[in-house]
Coordinates of C-alpha atoms in Angstrom, one line a residue:
M1 CA 0.0 0.0 0.0
A2 CA 1.4 3.4 -0.9
M3 CA 2.1 5.7 2.1
G4 CA 0.2 8.7 0.8
L5 CA -1.2 11.1 3.3
S6 CA -1.5 8.9 6.4
R7 CA -3.6 9.8 9.4
R8 CA -2.1 13.2 10.6
G9 CA -0.1 13.8 7.4
L10 CA -2.3 16.5 5.9
L11 CA -3.0 18.4 9.1
G12 CA 0.5 18.0 10.3
G13 CA 1.8 19.4 7.0
I14 CA -0.4 22.4 7.3
T15 CA 0.6 23.3 10.8
A16 CA 4.2 22.7 10.1
G17 CA 3.9 25.2 7.2
L18 CA 2.3 27.8 9.4
A19 CA 4.8 27.4 12.2
G20 CA 7.9 27.0 10.0
G21 CA 7.6 29.9 7.6
G22 CA 11.2 31.0 8.3
L23 CA 14.6 29.5 9.0
A24 CA 16.5 29.2 12.3
A25 CA 19.9 30.7 12.7
G26 CA 22.5 28.9 10.7
G27 CA 20.2 27.8 7.9
Y28 CA 18.4 25.0 9.7
A29 CA 14.7 24.7 9.3
V30 CA 12.6 25.8 12.3
G31 CA 12.6 23.1 14.9
H32 CA 15.7 21.3 13.6
E33 CA 18.1 20.3 16.4
S34 CA 21.4 21.2 14.9
P35 CA 24.9 20.5 16.2
A36 CA 24.8 24.0 17.7
G37 CA 21.5 23.2 19.4
S38 CA 19.3 25.4 17.3
V39 CA 15.7 25.7 18.4
G40 CA 12.4 26.7 17.0
S41 CA 11.3 30.2 16.2
A42 CA 11.7 32.4 19.3
G43 CA 12.6 29.3 21.2
Q44 CA 9.0 28.0 21.1
V45 CA 7.9 24.5 20.4
A46 CA 7.6 23.9 16.7
A47 CA 4.9 21.8 14.9
S48 CA 7.4 19.0 14.3
Y49 CA 11.1 18.2 14.7
P50 CA 13.3 16.0 12.5
F51 CA 14.1 12.7 14.3
R52 CA 17.5 12.3 12.8
G53 CA 20.5 14.6 13.5
V54 CA 23.9 14.9 15.2
H55 CA 22.2 14.8 18.6
Q56 CA 18.9 13.1 19.5
A57 CA 15.9 15.4 19.6
G58 CA 14.3 15.9 23.0
I59 CA 17.4 17.1 24.8
T60 CA 17.9 20.7 23.8
T61 CA 14.6 20.9 22.0
P62 CA 12.4 23.5 23.6
A63 CA 10.7 21.7 26.4
Q64 CA 7.2 20.6 25.5
D65 CA 4.3 20.5 28.0
R66 CA 3.6 16.7 28.2
L67 CA 5.7 13.6 28.8
H68 CA 5.4 9.8 28.7
F69 CA 8.6 8.1 29.9
A70 CA 9.0 4.4 29.8
A71 CA 11.8 2.0 30.9
F72 CA 12.1 -1.5 29.3
D73 CA 13.7 -4.8 30.2
V74 CA 15.2 -6.7 27.2
I75 CA 13.8 -10.2 27.5
T76 CA 15.8 -11.8 24.7
E77 CA 19.5 -12.7 24.5
D78 CA 19.5 -12.5 20.7
R79 CA 21.7 -9.6 19.7
A80 CA 20.3 -9.5 16.2
A81 CA 16.8 -9.2 17.6
L82 CA 17.9 -6.2 19.7
V83 CA 19.5 -4.5 16.8
D84 CA 16.4 -5.2 14.7
L85 CA 14.2 -3.6 17.4
L86 CA 16.3 -0.5 17.4
R87 CA 16.0 -0.2 13.7
R88 CA 12.3 -0.6 13.8
W89 CA 12.0 1.8 16.7
T90 CA 14.0 4.4 14.7
E91 CA 11.8 4.0 11.7
A92 CA 8.6 4.2 13.7
A93 CA 9.8 7.2 15.8
E94 CA 10.8 9.1 12.7
R95 CA 7.4 8.6 11.2
M96 CA 5.5 9.5 14.4
T97 CA 7.5 12.7 15.0
Q98 CA 6.4 13.8 11.5
G99 CA 2.7 13.1 12.2
L100 CA 2.5 9.8 10.3
D101 CA 1.3 6.4 11.5
A102 CA 3.9 4.2 13.3
G103 CA 4.0 1.9 10.3
P104 CA 3.4 2.2 6.5
I105 CA 0.1 0.4 6.6
G106 CA -1.4 2.5 9.3
A107 CA -4.2 2.3 11.7
V108 CA -7.0 1.6 9.2
G109 CA -5.3 0.8 5.8
G110 CA -4.6 -2.8 6.2
A111 CA -6.5 -6.1 5.9
T112 CA -9.4 -6.4 8.3
N113 CA -8.2 -9.9 9.4
L114 CA -4.8 -8.6 10.6
P115 CA -3.7 -6.3 13.4
P116 CA -3.0 -2.7 12.1
D117 CA 0.6 -1.4 12.5
D118 CA -0.6 1.7 14.3
T119 CA -2.9 1.8 17.3
G120 CA -4.9 4.7 16.0
E121 CA -5.6 6.9 19.0
A122 CA -3.7 9.8 17.4
I123 CA -5.8 9.8 14.2
G124 CA -6.5 13.4 13.3
L125 CA -4.0 14.9 15.7
P126 CA -1.1 17.0 14.5
P127 CA 2.5 16.0 15.5
G128 CA 2.4 18.3 18.5
G129 CA 6.1 18.8 18.6
L130 CA 6.7 15.2 19.4
T131 CA 10.3 14.1 20.2
V132 CA 11.4 10.5 21.0
T133 CA 14.7 10.1 22.8
I134 CA 16.2 6.6 23.4
G135 CA 18.7 5.6 26.1
F136 CA 20.6 2.5 27.3
G137 CA 20.7 1.4 30.9
P138 CA 23.6 -0.4 32.6
G139 CA 21.8 -3.7 32.5
L140 CA 22.2 -3.8 28.8
F141 CA 25.9 -4.3 29.2
R142 CA 25.9 -6.6 32.1
A143 CA 26.8 -10.3 31.8
A144 CA 24.0 -12.5 33.0
E145 CA 25.1 -15.7 34.9
G146 CA 28.6 -15.3 33.3
R147 CA 27.2 -14.7 29.8
D148 CA 27.7 -11.4 28.0
R149 CA 24.3 -11.7 26.4
F150 CA 24.8 -9.0 23.7
G151 CA 28.6 -8.8 23.5
L152 CA 28.6 -5.3 25.0
A153 CA 30.2 -5.7 28.4
D154 CA 33.5 -4.1 27.2
R155 CA 31.6 -1.2 25.7
R156 CA 30.1 0.0 29.0
P157 CA 31.4 3.4 30.1
E158 CA 32.7 3.2 33.6
V159 CA 30.2 5.9 34.8
L160 CA 27.2 4.0 33.5
R161 CA 26.1 2.0 36.5
E162 CA 23.3 2.1 39.1
L163 CA 23.2 5.3 41.0
P164 CA 24.2 5.1 44.6
H165 CA 21.5 4.9 47.3
F166 CA 21.3 8.5 48.6
P167 CA 20.1 9.4 52.1
G168 CA 16.3 9.7 52.0
D169 CA 15.8 7.4 49.0
T170 CA 12.9 5.0 49.4
L171 CA 13.2 3.5 46.0
D172 CA 10.6 1.2 44.6
P173 CA 12.3 -1.5 42.4
A174 CA 9.2 -1.5 40.2
R175 CA 9.9 2.2 39.4
S176 CA 13.6 2.0 38.9
G177 CA 16.3 0.8 36.5
G178 CA 15.8 -0.7 33.0
D179 CA 17.8 -1.9 30.1
L180 CA 16.3 0.7 27.7
C181 CA 14.4 3.9 28.1
V182 CA 12.2 6.1 25.8
Q183 CA 11.3 9.7 26.6
A184 CA 8.4 10.9 24.5
C185 CA 7.6 14.6 24.9
A186 CA 4.8 16.5 23.1
Q187 CA 2.3 19.3 23.5
D188 CA -0.5 16.8 23.4
P189 CA -0.5 14.0 26.0
Q190 CA -2.3 11.6 23.6
V191 CA 0.5 12.1 21.1
A192 CA 3.2 11.3 23.7
V193 CA 1.2 8.2 24.9
H194 CA 0.6 7.1 21.3
A195 CA 4.4 7.1 20.7
I196 CA 5.2 4.9 23.8
R197 CA 2.3 2.6 23.2
N198 CA 3.4 1.9 19.6
L199 CA 7.1 1.4 20.5
A200 CA 6.0 -1.1 23.2
R201 CA 3.8 -2.9 20.7
I202 CA 6.6 -3.1 18.2
G203 CA 8.9 -4.4 20.9
F204 CA 6.6 -7.3 22.0
G205 CA 8.7 -10.4 22.5
T206 CA 11.9 -8.5 22.6
V207 CA 11.3 -6.0 25.4
A208 CA 8.8 -5.6 28.2
V209 CA 7.8 -2.4 29.9
R210 CA 9.4 -2.3 33.3
W211 CA 7.9 1.0 34.5
S212 CA 6.6 4.2 33.1
Q213 CA 5.7 7.8 34.1
L214 CA 3.3 10.4 32.7
G215 CA 4.2 14.1 33.3
F216 CA 2.6 17.4 32.7
G217 CA 3.5 21.1 33.1
R218 CA 7.2 21.1 32.3
T219 CA 9.3 22.2 35.3
S220 CA 12.3 23.4 33.4
T221 CA 13.0 25.6 30.4
T222 CA 15.5 24.6 27.8
S223 CA 15.5 27.8 25.8
T224 CA 16.2 31.4 26.9
A225 CA 12.9 32.4 25.1
Q226 CA 10.8 30.1 27.3
E227 CA 9.3 31.5 30.6
T228 CA 10.5 29.6 33.7
P229 CA 7.7 27.2 34.8
R230 CA 6.6 26.3 38.3
N231 CA 6.7 23.1 40.2
L232 CA 4.0 21.8 42.5
F233 CA 5.4 23.7 45.4
G234 CA 4.4 26.8 43.5
F235 CA 8.0 28.0 42.9
K236 CA 9.7 28.7 39.6
D237 CA 12.0 25.8 38.8
G238 CA 15.1 25.5 36.6
T239 CA 16.1 29.2 36.5
A240 CA 19.8 28.3 36.2
N241 CA 19.2 25.4 33.7
V242 CA 21.6 25.0 30.8
K243 CA 19.8 26.5 27.7
A244 CA 20.0 25.4 24.1
E245 CA 21.5 28.7 23.1
E246 CA 24.5 28.1 25.4
T247 CA 26.5 26.1 22.9
A248 CA 29.8 26.2 24.9
A249 CA 28.0 25.2 28.1
L250 CA 26.4 22.3 26.3
D251 CA 29.8 21.0 25.2
E252 CA 31.1 21.4 28.7
H253 CA 28.2 20.0 30.7
V254 CA 25.9 18.0 28.5
W255 CA 27.5 16.3 25.5
V256 CA 29.9 13.4 26.0
G257 CA 33.2 14.2 24.3
P258 CA 35.6 12.0 22.2
G259 CA 37.6 9.5 24.2
E260 CA 35.0 9.4 27.0
S261 CA 33.4 6.1 26.1
P262 CA 34.9 2.8 24.9
G263 CA 35.1 3.0 21.1
D264 CA 33.7 6.5 21.2
W265 CA 30.2 5.2 20.6
L266 CA 28.7 7.7 23.0
A267 CA 30.5 10.8 21.7
G268 CA 27.9 13.4 20.9
G269 CA 25.4 11.8 23.3
S270 CA 24.7 12.4 26.9
Y271 CA 23.7 10.7 30.2
L272 CA 20.1 10.9 31.4
V273 CA 19.3 10.8 35.1
A274 CA 15.6 10.0 35.9
R275 CA 14.3 10.4 39.4
R276 CA 10.7 10.1 40.6
I277 CA 10.5 12.6 43.5
N278 CA 7.3 12.5 45.6
M279 CA 6.4 15.8 47.3
T280 CA 4.6 15.9 50.6
I281 CA 2.2 18.4 49.2
E282 CA -0.2 18.7 52.2
V283 CA 2.7 19.3 54.7
W284 CA 4.3 21.9 52.5
D285 CA 1.0 23.7 52.0
R286 CA 0.8 24.3 55.8
Q287 CA 4.2 26.1 56.0
P288 CA 4.3 29.9 56.2
L289 CA 5.2 31.7 53.0
G290 CA 8.4 33.1 54.6
D291 CA 9.6 29.6 55.6
Q292 CA 8.8 28.3 52.1
E293 CA 10.9 31.1 50.6
D294 CA 13.7 30.4 53.1
F295 CA 13.8 26.7 52.2
I296 CA 14.1 27.6 48.5
G297 CA 16.2 30.7 48.8
R298 CA 14.0 32.6 46.3
T299 CA 10.8 34.6 46.4
K300 CA 7.7 32.7 45.5
G301 CA 6.3 35.4 43.3
T302 CA 9.1 36.5 41.0
G303 CA 11.7 33.8 41.6
A304 CA 14.3 36.4 42.5
P305 CA 17.0 35.3 45.0
L306 CA 16.4 36.4 48.6
S307 CA 19.6 38.5 48.2
G308 CA 17.7 40.8 45.8
G309 CA 17.4 41.5 42.1
E310 CA 15.3 39.7 39.5
E311 CA 14.8 36.1 38.7
H312 CA 18.0 35.7 36.8
T313 CA 20.2 37.8 39.2
A314 CA 23.0 35.7 40.6
P315 CA 22.3 34.9 44.2
D316 CA 24.7 36.5 46.7
L317 CA 25.4 33.6 49.0
D318 CA 27.5 35.7 51.3
M319 CA 25.1 38.6 51.9
P320 CA 24.8 38.9 55.7
G321 CA 21.5 38.6 57.4
S322 CA 20.4 38.9 61.0
N323 CA 21.9 37.2 64.0
G324 CA 25.1 36.3 62.3
T325 CA 23.5 34.4 59.5
T326 CA 23.3 34.9 55.7
V327 CA 20.2 36.2 53.9
I328 CA 20.2 32.9 51.9
A329 CA 20.2 30.2 54.6
Q330 CA 23.0 27.6 54.7
D331 CA 20.5 24.8 54.0
A332 CA 18.5 26.7 51.3
H333 CA 18.1 24.8 48.1
V334 CA 19.5 27.5 45.9
R335 CA 22.8 27.4 47.9
V336 CA 23.1 23.7 48.3
V337 CA 22.9 23.0 44.6
H338 CA 24.6 26.1 43.3
P339 CA 27.4 25.4 40.7
D340 CA 29.9 27.5 42.7
L341 CA 29.8 24.8 45.4
H342 CA 30.2 21.9 42.9
G343 CA 33.1 22.9 40.6
G344 CA 30.9 24.8 38.3
A345 CA 28.9 21.7 37.3
R346 CA 25.5 22.4 35.7
M347 CA 22.8 20.2 34.2
L348 CA 20.2 20.4 31.4
R349 CA 17.0 19.6 33.1
R350 CA 13.7 18.5 31.4
G351 CA 11.6 17.7 34.4
Y352 CA 7.8 17.4 34.7
N353 CA 5.1 17.5 37.4
F354 CA 3.1 14.4 38.0
V355 CA -0.1 13.6 39.9
D356 CA -0.8 9.8 40.1
G357 CA -4.0 9.9 42.2
T358 CA -3.8 9.5 46.0
D359 CA -1.8 7.3 48.3
A360 CA -3.1 5.0 51.0
L361 CA -3.4 7.9 53.5
G362 CA -5.4 10.0 51.1
G363 CA -2.6 12.4 50.2
L364 CA -1.7 13.3 46.7
D365 CA 0.7 10.9 45.1
A366 CA 2.4 13.8 43.3
G367 CA 5.7 15.5 42.7
L368 CA 8.5 16.1 40.3
F369 CA 9.7 13.6 37.7
F370 CA 13.3 14.8 37.5
L371 CA 15.0 14.4 34.1
A372 CA 18.5 15.8 33.7
Y373 CA 21.1 15.4 30.9
V374 CA 24.7 15.6 32.0
R375 CA 28.1 14.9 30.4
D376 CA 29.3 12.8 33.4
P377 CA 27.0 11.7 36.2
D378 CA 30.0 11.2 38.5
T379 CA 30.8 14.9 38.4
H380 CA 27.6 16.6 37.3
F381 CA 24.9 14.7 39.3
I382 CA 26.1 12.4 42.1
P383 CA 28.0 15.1 44.2
I384 CA 25.1 17.5 43.9
Q385 CA 22.5 15.0 44.8
S386 CA 24.6 13.8 47.7
A387 CA 24.8 17.4 49.1
M388 CA 21.1 17.9 48.6
A389 CA 20.2 14.6 50.4
R390 CA 22.4 15.6 53.4
H391 CA 21.9 19.3 53.7
D392 CA 19.0 20.7 51.7
A393 CA 16.0 21.9 53.8
L394 CA 13.7 20.8 51.0
M395 CA 14.5 17.1 51.7
E396 CA 12.0 17.2 54.6
Y397 CA 9.3 17.5 52.0
L398 CA 10.7 15.1 49.4
K399 CA 10.9 11.4 49.0
V400 CA 12.6 9.8 46.0
T401 CA 10.7 6.7 44.9
G402 CA 12.2 5.9 41.5
S403 CA 15.5 6.2 39.9
G404 CA 17.5 5.3 36.7
L405 CA 20.6 6.2 34.8
F406 CA 20.8 5.8 31.0
A407 CA 23.4 6.5 28.3
V408 CA 21.7 8.4 25.5
P409 CA 23.6 7.9 22.2
P410 CA 24.0 10.5 19.5
G411 CA 21.4 10.9 16.9
A412 CA 20.8 8.6 14.0
G413 CA 22.3 9.3 10.6
D414 CA 20.3 9.4 7.4
D415 CA 20.4 5.6 6.9
G416 CA 21.2 4.5 10.4
F417 CA 19.4 3.7 13.6
V418 CA 19.7 5.0 17.2
G419 CA 22.5 3.3 19.0
Q420 CA 24.2 2.0 15.8
S421 CA 27.6 3.3 17.0
L422 CA 27.3 1.0 20.0
F423 CA 26.9 -2.1 17.9
A424 CA 29.4 -1.2 15.2

């Protein structure tokens, strides 16, 4: 069957034309994630993003509003089957990010006595700025019972391992780890869910979903043109986040460099830290405004540091306060995680709020699904999280219930697939 204008093709093409009437800096089409991290017009989410490129989309791409994240266990020991899955995932993800069905037959175009190759819940919806980002967990490289099941043990970067157990972690094994991960971000939650659902369907018999998380209301901005969003505590979040326009900072803090992975298969990629952080919403809501601001180190209204200025004014950590203290408390969040206290290390965060109903006590099962891309988790995440777990006043209101670390390979070339450099 000819591909033609499948499901969202016509509508997606119209919206892409309206949103992409110009070119981004450097000659890349609006929404294209270039080596320099180009973003859509005025840093806003474009109608669609190319799936292929030097880096995977969904990292420096302007943060969309919705998330469906899934971690998978690989349930085969057949290397060829794993490679074939990554090829099929690449092809399907490329199609879906452009508003097409996951497969060439589509949701309604095939024989009635056979399952369709798309689930159909996104029929009529535009691409919604969908990005699909794929990563590899440490379990993919681990030898099982003395067997290196995929011949990848000697390709594992030293820093790709399970994160340490930090003070205050109450991790649920059913919400942690995974051999593979897929991050689907979009403006429409149904578009993001459609992407994960179809990749899971394609992977049947090769992978199984280990855990997943839905997110809404991004809690970070990845472009200087995006307004800083708020988390469920009501405070602006991610003010000091690495932005797509900071190309030198991306090279320093986000992209893995040559010589930093065995065989250089990860050069141009990054490491993704995923943490499911429950917030004790009801307890927080009973704290006085002044205490809330002291815990954070910023004003709740404007996001300015308590030392004065505007949101993006650098906090003065030494400004004296009353009774021999500093204006920004020693255990304030903005101080504990400040780059000056961690060798200048910064992260590119793409976190999301989540509300998963209520817990057994009737409280909201809600919080922050923390996603951060870093060049080296040993220098750019673990020390910062360790300091936060031990000294941050916010930890009284946080409980980490899920965790994972993944190596995110560079983008796929024109005829390749995501992760091809690992299997070369």
